[in-house]
Amino acid sequence: MASHKESIIREPLVTGKDITYAKVTNDVLAPVENAPNKAWWIGFIVSVIGAGLWVVSVSWTFWFGIGSWGLNKTVGWAWDITGFVWWVGIGHAGTLISAILLLFRQNWRNSINRSAEAMTIFAVICAATYVVSHMGRPWLAYWPLPLPNQFVLGVNFNSPLVWDVFAISTYFSVSLVFWYIGLLPDIATIRDRASGLRRRIYSIASFGWTGSVKTWQRFETVSLILAGISTPLVLSVHTIVSMDFATSLEPGWHTTIFPPYFVAGAIFSGFAMVQTLLLVTRKVLGLENYITMFHIESMNKIILVTGSIVGVAYLTEFFIAYYSGGEYEQYTFLNRFTGPFWWAGCMMYGCNILMTQVMWFKKIRTNIAMAWVLSIIVNIGMWFERFVIIVTSLHRDFLPSSWSMFTPTWVDVSIFVGSIGLFFTLFLLFLRVLPSIAMAEVKLLLKSSSEQAKKKQIEEGHLDPEQVQYYKDSLIAYDTVDLKEYENA
Amino acid sequence: MSSTKYILGLFDDPDVMMHGIDKLQKNSISIYDVYTPMPIHGIDAKLGVRESRLGYAAFMFGCLGGTVIFSIIYYFLVHDWPMNIGGKPYFAIPDFVPATFEWTVLFTAFGMSFTFFYATHLFPGRAPRVMDLRATDDRFVIAIDAKTNVPHEDITNILKEAGAVEVKHNTRKYVSYE
């Protein structure tokens, strides 16, 4: 801790003056220790209604079978796999923030990793429910697991669907472990401030954390190794999900670009969902000093980069379809623009490529309202991407005699809308019982990357004036910085 | 005889606490442990805490996971129920890769995490052995075993001189369930 001065030209990660270690705890734990406000209740009631819809529609599916969905002989996968891939993709940003950005020592992850990891867990739960419900006979969901069974049969490890089972279950459990170990110090903080029953509950959940030197040292080792193994894991999961399609012979699916393209798309949609959630959370919970413009802009930059990678993947797909000379492949891609689902194709390309390119402009990247709207546009676009890949490829197959259309039923729509309700219900409950910001990690930033630490450096007066001016200019976009305080500095 | 079990120096700044550790060590006062609300880098070297060997545990668990699942797949697909799929070989290693990779990661993560819990004595429901409740909030606490370090007044003075905002003489080791 002896030297923790950071270059003045770097923008602050924690804004506001007089931020102390105690204030960080008080600010972050305010929603956990106090009664929820009106905004939380409104959000929670709406989400619970959504989750109720999910319960009804999934129960309906289990009772009547997947015949209640709009699937037919030709389009055997539609909204279910679209929803599954969409949710798994959303989950990826959490692991990316907690693992890859940790490995790259990106300190700005400290304020957003907790919520993003929680989002991962809830998104993968939503994805898993799709997998189980689309099996048709969910009580046999244990069949793809390598368990001894009465048929004396093992699972077929040549099948990408079995790889999927391994990938998703590993991803979920490793993410959960990573998230929970990271939570231990913060749960201990809540425990030591609580009393009565709450103290007992948080005491059990804190595993007896004390914050001794040895524990912290090992904690950091575990975090780093978990980050190291989660990094290839997060890339492998969506690669394997893409292999569900890529290893088939279906035109539109059978392409080698799928693994990197799916991974980029997953990070793209995941960051968009983190943005959607955190822009609201920071406002409603008053966490603007911790989730700052720098965080918002950084996430927008990642959305721009991954969105552009996705754009390149789209172009590559078209080029390869043309260059391969395969007429079925060429027809599939033409059909995406000229066939009956042309509107879905337009939504996909419009939302994901055209709309996100506006983020090249700093003014748009640092505009909160625009960032929020664009994040929702990306989420919509990415849902359509999966819909287009799945449904438009299937509905026009090799045999024109088997061509057919897909129309969702109310059950399809309700499961999807309901899963969003379930996701938000879980996320809002998380905000009430656990700290949404990793307090211990944010406290690490106070002496190096906070606005007050940088202001102190300026006041000490031995910095290059040009760099100080550069720093002040960078603060203009911040909605939480009072620039008047810098007039005489 | 004094009933003090531990002398605690409470600091509100990690840098000041680090200087406090230096000062105590210069005066040959042994430090029992230090409790902080966040990881303090460099403190383990100062206190002579050995580097963690969890990385080795992680590697071993990873090898175990990879071997287990590779053996299972081999048994299923090559030995027990070989399937002729288009005349392709039964021992098709590329197909083994995804599941092998996933279980390598799974065993590493769980094995290392459980080793971490075991080594640091953390488990669900364990009574928190906290010496001061603010050590998880905003206080950086140096704990000194009072029995082996005397005289207590000198320790108190050194801690105060080093910038401790508070010095406590605890008669109980743990305070969390007082």
Coordinates of N, CA and C in Angstrom, one line a residue, chain A residues 152-256:
Chain A
V152 N -27.8 -49.7 -18.3 CA -26.4 -50.0 -18.5 C -25.8 -49.3 -19.7
L153 N -26.3 -48.1 -19.8 CA -25.8 -47.3 -21.0 C -25.2 -46.0 -20.5
G154 N -24.1 -45.6 -21.2 CA -23.5 -44.3 -20.9 C -24.0 -43.3 -21.9
V155 N -23.7 -42.0 -21.6 CA -24.2 -41.0 -22.5 C -23.2 -41.0 -23.7
N156 N -23.7 -40.4 -24.9 CA -22.9 -40.3 -26.1 C -22.1 -39.0 -26.1
F157 N -20.8 -39.2 -25.8 CA -19.9 -38.1 -25.7 C -19.6 -37.5 -27.1
N158 N -20.1 -38.1 -28.1 CA -19.8 -37.6 -29.5 C -20.9 -36.5 -29.7
S159 N -21.9 -36.3 -28.9 CA -23.0 -35.4 -29.2 C -22.7 -34.0 -28.6
P160 N -22.8 -33.0 -29.4 CA -22.7 -31.6 -28.9 C -23.7 -31.3 -27.8
L161 N -24.8 -32.0 -27.8 CA -25.8 -31.7 -26.8 C -25.4 -32.2 -25.4
V162 N -24.6 -33.2 -25.4 CA -24.0 -33.7 -24.1 C -22.9 -32.7 -23.7
W163 N -22.1 -32.2 -24.7 CA -21.1 -31.2 -24.4 C -21.8 -30.0 -23.7
D164 N -22.9 -29.7 -24.3 CA -23.7 -28.5 -23.7 C -24.0 -28.7 -22.3
V165 N -24.5 -29.9 -21.9 CA -24.8 -30.2 -20.5 C -23.6 -30.0 -19.6
F166 N -22.5 -30.5 -20.1 CA -21.2 -30.4 -19.3 C -20.8 -28.9 -19.2
A167 N -21.0 -28.2 -20.3 CA -20.5 -26.8 -20.4 C -21.4 -25.9 -19.5
I168 N -22.7 -26.1 -19.6 CA -23.6 -25.2 -18.8 C -23.5 -25.5 -17.4
S169 N -23.5 -26.8 -17.0 CA -23.5 -27.1 -15.6 C -22.2 -26.7 -14.9
T170 N -21.1 -26.9 -15.6 CA -19.8 -26.5 -15.1 C -19.8 -24.9 -15.0
Y171 N -20.3 -24.3 -16.0 CA -20.2 -22.8 -16.0 C -21.1 -22.3 -14.9
F172 N -22.2 -22.8 -14.7 CA -23.1 -22.3 -13.6 C -22.4 -22.6 -12.2
S173 N -21.9 -23.8 -12.0 CA -21.4 -24.1 -10.7 C -20.1 -23.3 -10.4
V174 N -19.2 -23.2 -11.4 CA -18.0 -22.5 -11.2 C -18.3 -21.0 -11.0
S175 N -19.2 -20.4 -11.7 CA -19.6 -19.0 -11.5 C -20.2 -18.8 -10.1
L176 N -21.0 -19.8 -9.7 CA -21.5 -19.6 -8.3 C -20.5 -19.7 -7.3
V177 N -19.5 -20.5 -7.4 CA -18.4 -20.6 -6.4 C -17.6 -19.3 -6.4
F178 N -17.3 -18.9 -7.6 CA -16.5 -17.6 -7.8 C -17.2 -16.5 -7.1
W179 N -18.5 -16.4 -7.4 CA -19.3 -15.3 -6.9 C -19.4 -15.4 -5.4
Y180 N -19.6 -16.5 -4.8 CA -19.8 -16.7 -3.4 C -18.6 -16.4 -2.6
I181 N -17.4 -16.9 -3.1 CA -16.2 -16.7 -2.4 C -15.9 -15.2 -2.4
G182 N -16.2 -14.5 -3.5 CA -16.0 -13.1 -3.5 C -16.9 -12.3 -2.5
L183 N -18.1 -13.0 -2.2 CA -19.1 -12.3 -1.3 C -18.7 -12.4 0.1
L184 N -17.9 -13.4 0.5 CA -17.6 -13.7 1.9 C -17.2 -12.5 2.7
P185 N -16.2 -11.7 2.3 CA -15.8 -10.6 3.1 C -17.0 -9.6 3.3
D186 N -17.8 -9.4 2.3 CA -18.9 -8.4 2.4 C -20.0 -8.9 3.2
I187 N -20.2 -10.2 3.2 CA -21.3 -10.8 4.0 C -20.8 -10.6 5.5
A188 N -19.5 -10.8 5.7 CA -19.0 -10.6 7.1 C -19.2 -9.2 7.6
T189 N -19.1 -8.2 6.7 CA -19.3 -6.8 7.0 C -20.8 -6.6 7.5
I190 N -21.7 -7.2 6.7 CA -23.1 -7.1 7.1 C -23.3 -7.7 8.5
R191 N -22.8 -8.9 8.6 CA -22.9 -9.7 9.9 C -22.4 -8.8 11.1
D192 N -21.3 -8.2 10.9 CA -20.7 -7.4 12.1 C -21.5 -6.1 12.4
R193 N -22.4 -5.8 11.5 CA -23.2 -4.5 11.7 C -24.6 -4.9 12.1
A194 N -25.0 -6.2 11.9 CA -26.4 -6.6 12.2 C -26.6 -7.1 13.6
S195 N -27.8 -7.3 13.9 CA -28.1 -7.9 15.3 C -29.2 -8.9 15.1
G196 N -29.4 -9.7 16.2 CA -30.5 -10.6 16.2 C -30.5 -11.7 15.1
L197 N -31.6 -12.0 14.6 CA -31.8 -13.1 13.6 C -30.9 -12.8 12.4
R198 N -30.9 -11.5 11.9 CA -30.1 -11.2 10.7 C -28.7 -11.6 10.9
R199 N -28.2 -11.3 12.1 CA -26.8 -11.6 12.4 C -26.5 -13.1 12.4
R200 N -27.5 -13.8 12.9 CA -27.3 -15.3 12.8 C -27.2 -15.8 11.4
I201 N -28.2 -15.3 10.6 CA -28.2 -15.8 9.2 C -27.0 -15.4 8.4
Y202 N -26.6 -14.1 8.6 CA -25.4 -13.7 7.9 C -24.1 -14.3 8.4
S203 N -24.2 -14.7 9.7 CA -23.1 -15.4 10.3 C -22.9 -16.7 9.7
I204 N -24.0 -17.5 9.5 CA -23.9 -18.8 8.8 C -23.3 -18.6 7.4
A205 N -23.9 -17.6 6.7 CA -23.5 -17.4 5.3 C -22.1 -16.9 5.2
S206 N -21.5 -16.2 6.2 CA -20.2 -15.6 6.1 C -19.1 -16.7 6.3
F207 N -19.4 -17.9 6.7 CA -18.4 -19.0 6.9 C -17.4 -18.6 8.0
G208 N -17.7 -17.6 8.8 CA -16.8 -17.3 9.9 C -15.6 -16.4 9.5
W209 N -15.8 -15.6 8.4 CA -14.8 -14.8 7.9 C -14.3 -13.7 8.9
T210 N -13.0 -13.6 9.0 CA -12.5 -12.6 10.0 C -11.7 -11.5 9.3
G211 N -11.2 -11.7 8.2 CA -10.3 -10.7 7.5 C -8.9 -10.7 8.0
S212 N -8.4 -11.9 8.4 CA -7.0 -11.9 8.8 C -6.1 -12.0 7.6
V213 N -4.8 -11.7 7.9 CA -3.9 -11.6 6.8 C -3.8 -12.8 5.9
K214 N -3.7 -14.0 6.6 CA -3.6 -15.2 5.8 C -4.8 -15.5 5.0
T215 N -6.0 -15.2 5.5 CA -7.2 -15.4 4.8 C -7.3 -14.6 3.5
W216 N -6.9 -13.3 3.7 CA -6.9 -12.4 2.6 C -5.9 -12.9 1.5
Q217 N -4.7 -13.3 2.0 CA -3.7 -13.7 1.0 C -4.2 -14.9 0.2
R218 N -4.8 -15.9 0.9 CA -5.3 -17.1 0.2 C -6.6 -16.7 -0.7
F219 N -7.4 -15.8 -0.1 CA -8.6 -15.4 -0.9 C -8.1 -14.8 -2.2
E220 N -7.1 -14.0 -2.2 CA -6.7 -13.4 -3.5 C -6.1 -14.4 -4.4
T221 N -5.4 -15.4 -3.8 CA -4.8 -16.5 -4.7 C -6.0 -17.3 -5.3
V222 N -7.0 -17.6 -4.5 CA -8.1 -18.4 -5.1 C -8.8 -17.6 -6.1
S223 N -9.0 -16.3 -5.9 CA -9.7 -15.4 -6.9 C -8.9 -15.4 -8.2
L224 N -7.6 -15.3 -8.1 CA -6.8 -15.2 -9.3 C -6.9 -16.5 -10.1
I225 N -6.8 -17.6 -9.4 CA -6.8 -18.9 -10.1 C -8.2 -19.2 -10.7
L226 N -9.2 -18.8 -9.9 CA -10.5 -19.0 -10.4 C -10.7 -18.1 -11.7
A227 N -10.2 -16.9 -11.6 CA -10.3 -16.1 -12.8 C -9.5 -16.7 -14.0
G228 N -8.4 -17.3 -13.7 CA -7.6 -17.9 -14.7 C -8.3 -19.1 -15.4
I229 N -9.0 -19.9 -14.6 CA -9.7 -21.0 -15.2 C -11.0 -20.6 -15.8
S230 N -11.6 -19.6 -15.2 CA -12.9 -19.1 -15.8 C -12.8 -18.5 -17.1
T231 N -11.6 -17.9 -17.4 CA -11.4 -17.2 -18.6 C -11.6 -18.2 -19.8
P232 N -10.8 -19.3 -19.9 CA -11.1 -20.2 -21.0 C -12.5 -20.8 -20.9
L233 N -13.0 -21.0 -19.6 CA -14.3 -21.6 -19.5 C -15.4 -20.7 -20.2
V234 N -15.3 -19.4 -19.9 CA -16.4 -18.6 -20.5 C -16.3 -18.6 -22.0
L235 N -15.1 -18.7 -22.5 CA -15.0 -18.8 -24.0 C -15.5 -20.1 -24.5
S236 N -15.2 -21.2 -23.7 CA -15.6 -22.5 -24.2 C -17.1 -22.7 -24.1
V237 N -17.8 -22.1 -23.2 CA -19.2 -22.4 -23.0 C -20.0 -22.0 -24.3
H238 N -19.7 -20.7 -24.7 CA -20.5 -20.3 -25.9 C -20.0 -21.0 -27.2
T239 N -18.7 -21.4 -27.2 CA -18.2 -22.1 -28.3 C -19.0 -23.4 -28.4
I240 N -19.1 -24.1 -27.3 CA -19.9 -25.4 -27.2 C -21.3 -25.2 -27.6
V241 N -21.9 -24.1 -27.1 CA -23.3 -23.8 -27.5 C -23.4 -23.6 -29.0
S242 N -22.4 -23.0 -29.6 CA -22.4 -22.8 -31.0 C -22.3 -24.1 -31.8
M243 N -21.6 -25.0 -31.1 CA -21.4 -26.3 -31.8 C -22.7 -27.1 -31.9
D244 N -23.7 -26.8 -31.1 CA -25.0 -27.4 -31.2 C -25.5 -27.2 -32.7
F245 N -25.1 -26.1 -33.2 CA -25.5 -25.7 -34.6 C -24.4 -26.1 -35.6
A246 N -23.2 -25.7 -35.2 CA -22.1 -25.8 -36.2 C -21.8 -27.2 -36.6
T247 N -22.0 -28.2 -35.7 CA -21.6 -29.6 -36.1 C -22.8 -30.3 -36.9
S248 N -23.9 -29.6 -37.1 CA -24.9 -30.2 -37.9 C -24.6 -29.9 -39.4
L249 N -25.5 -30.4 -40.3 CA -25.3 -30.2 -41.7 C -26.3 -29.2 -42.3
E250 N -27.0 -28.5 -41.4 CA -28.1 -27.6 -41.7 C -27.5 -26.3 -42.4
P251 N -27.9 -26.0 -43.6 CA -27.4 -24.7 -44.2 C -27.8 -23.5 -43.2
G252 N -26.8 -22.6 -43.1 CA -27.0 -21.5 -42.1 C -26.5 -21.8 -40.8
W253 N -26.3 -23.1 -40.4 CA -25.7 -23.5 -39.1 C -24.3 -24.0 -39.3
H254 N -24.1 -24.7 -40.4 CA -22.9 -25.5 -40.5 C -21.7 -24.6 -40.9
T255 N -21.3 -23.7 -40.0 CA -20.2 -22.8 -40.3 C -19.1 -22.8 -39.2
T256 N -17.9 -22.7 -39.6 CA -16.8 -22.6 -38.6 C -16.6 -21.3 -38.0

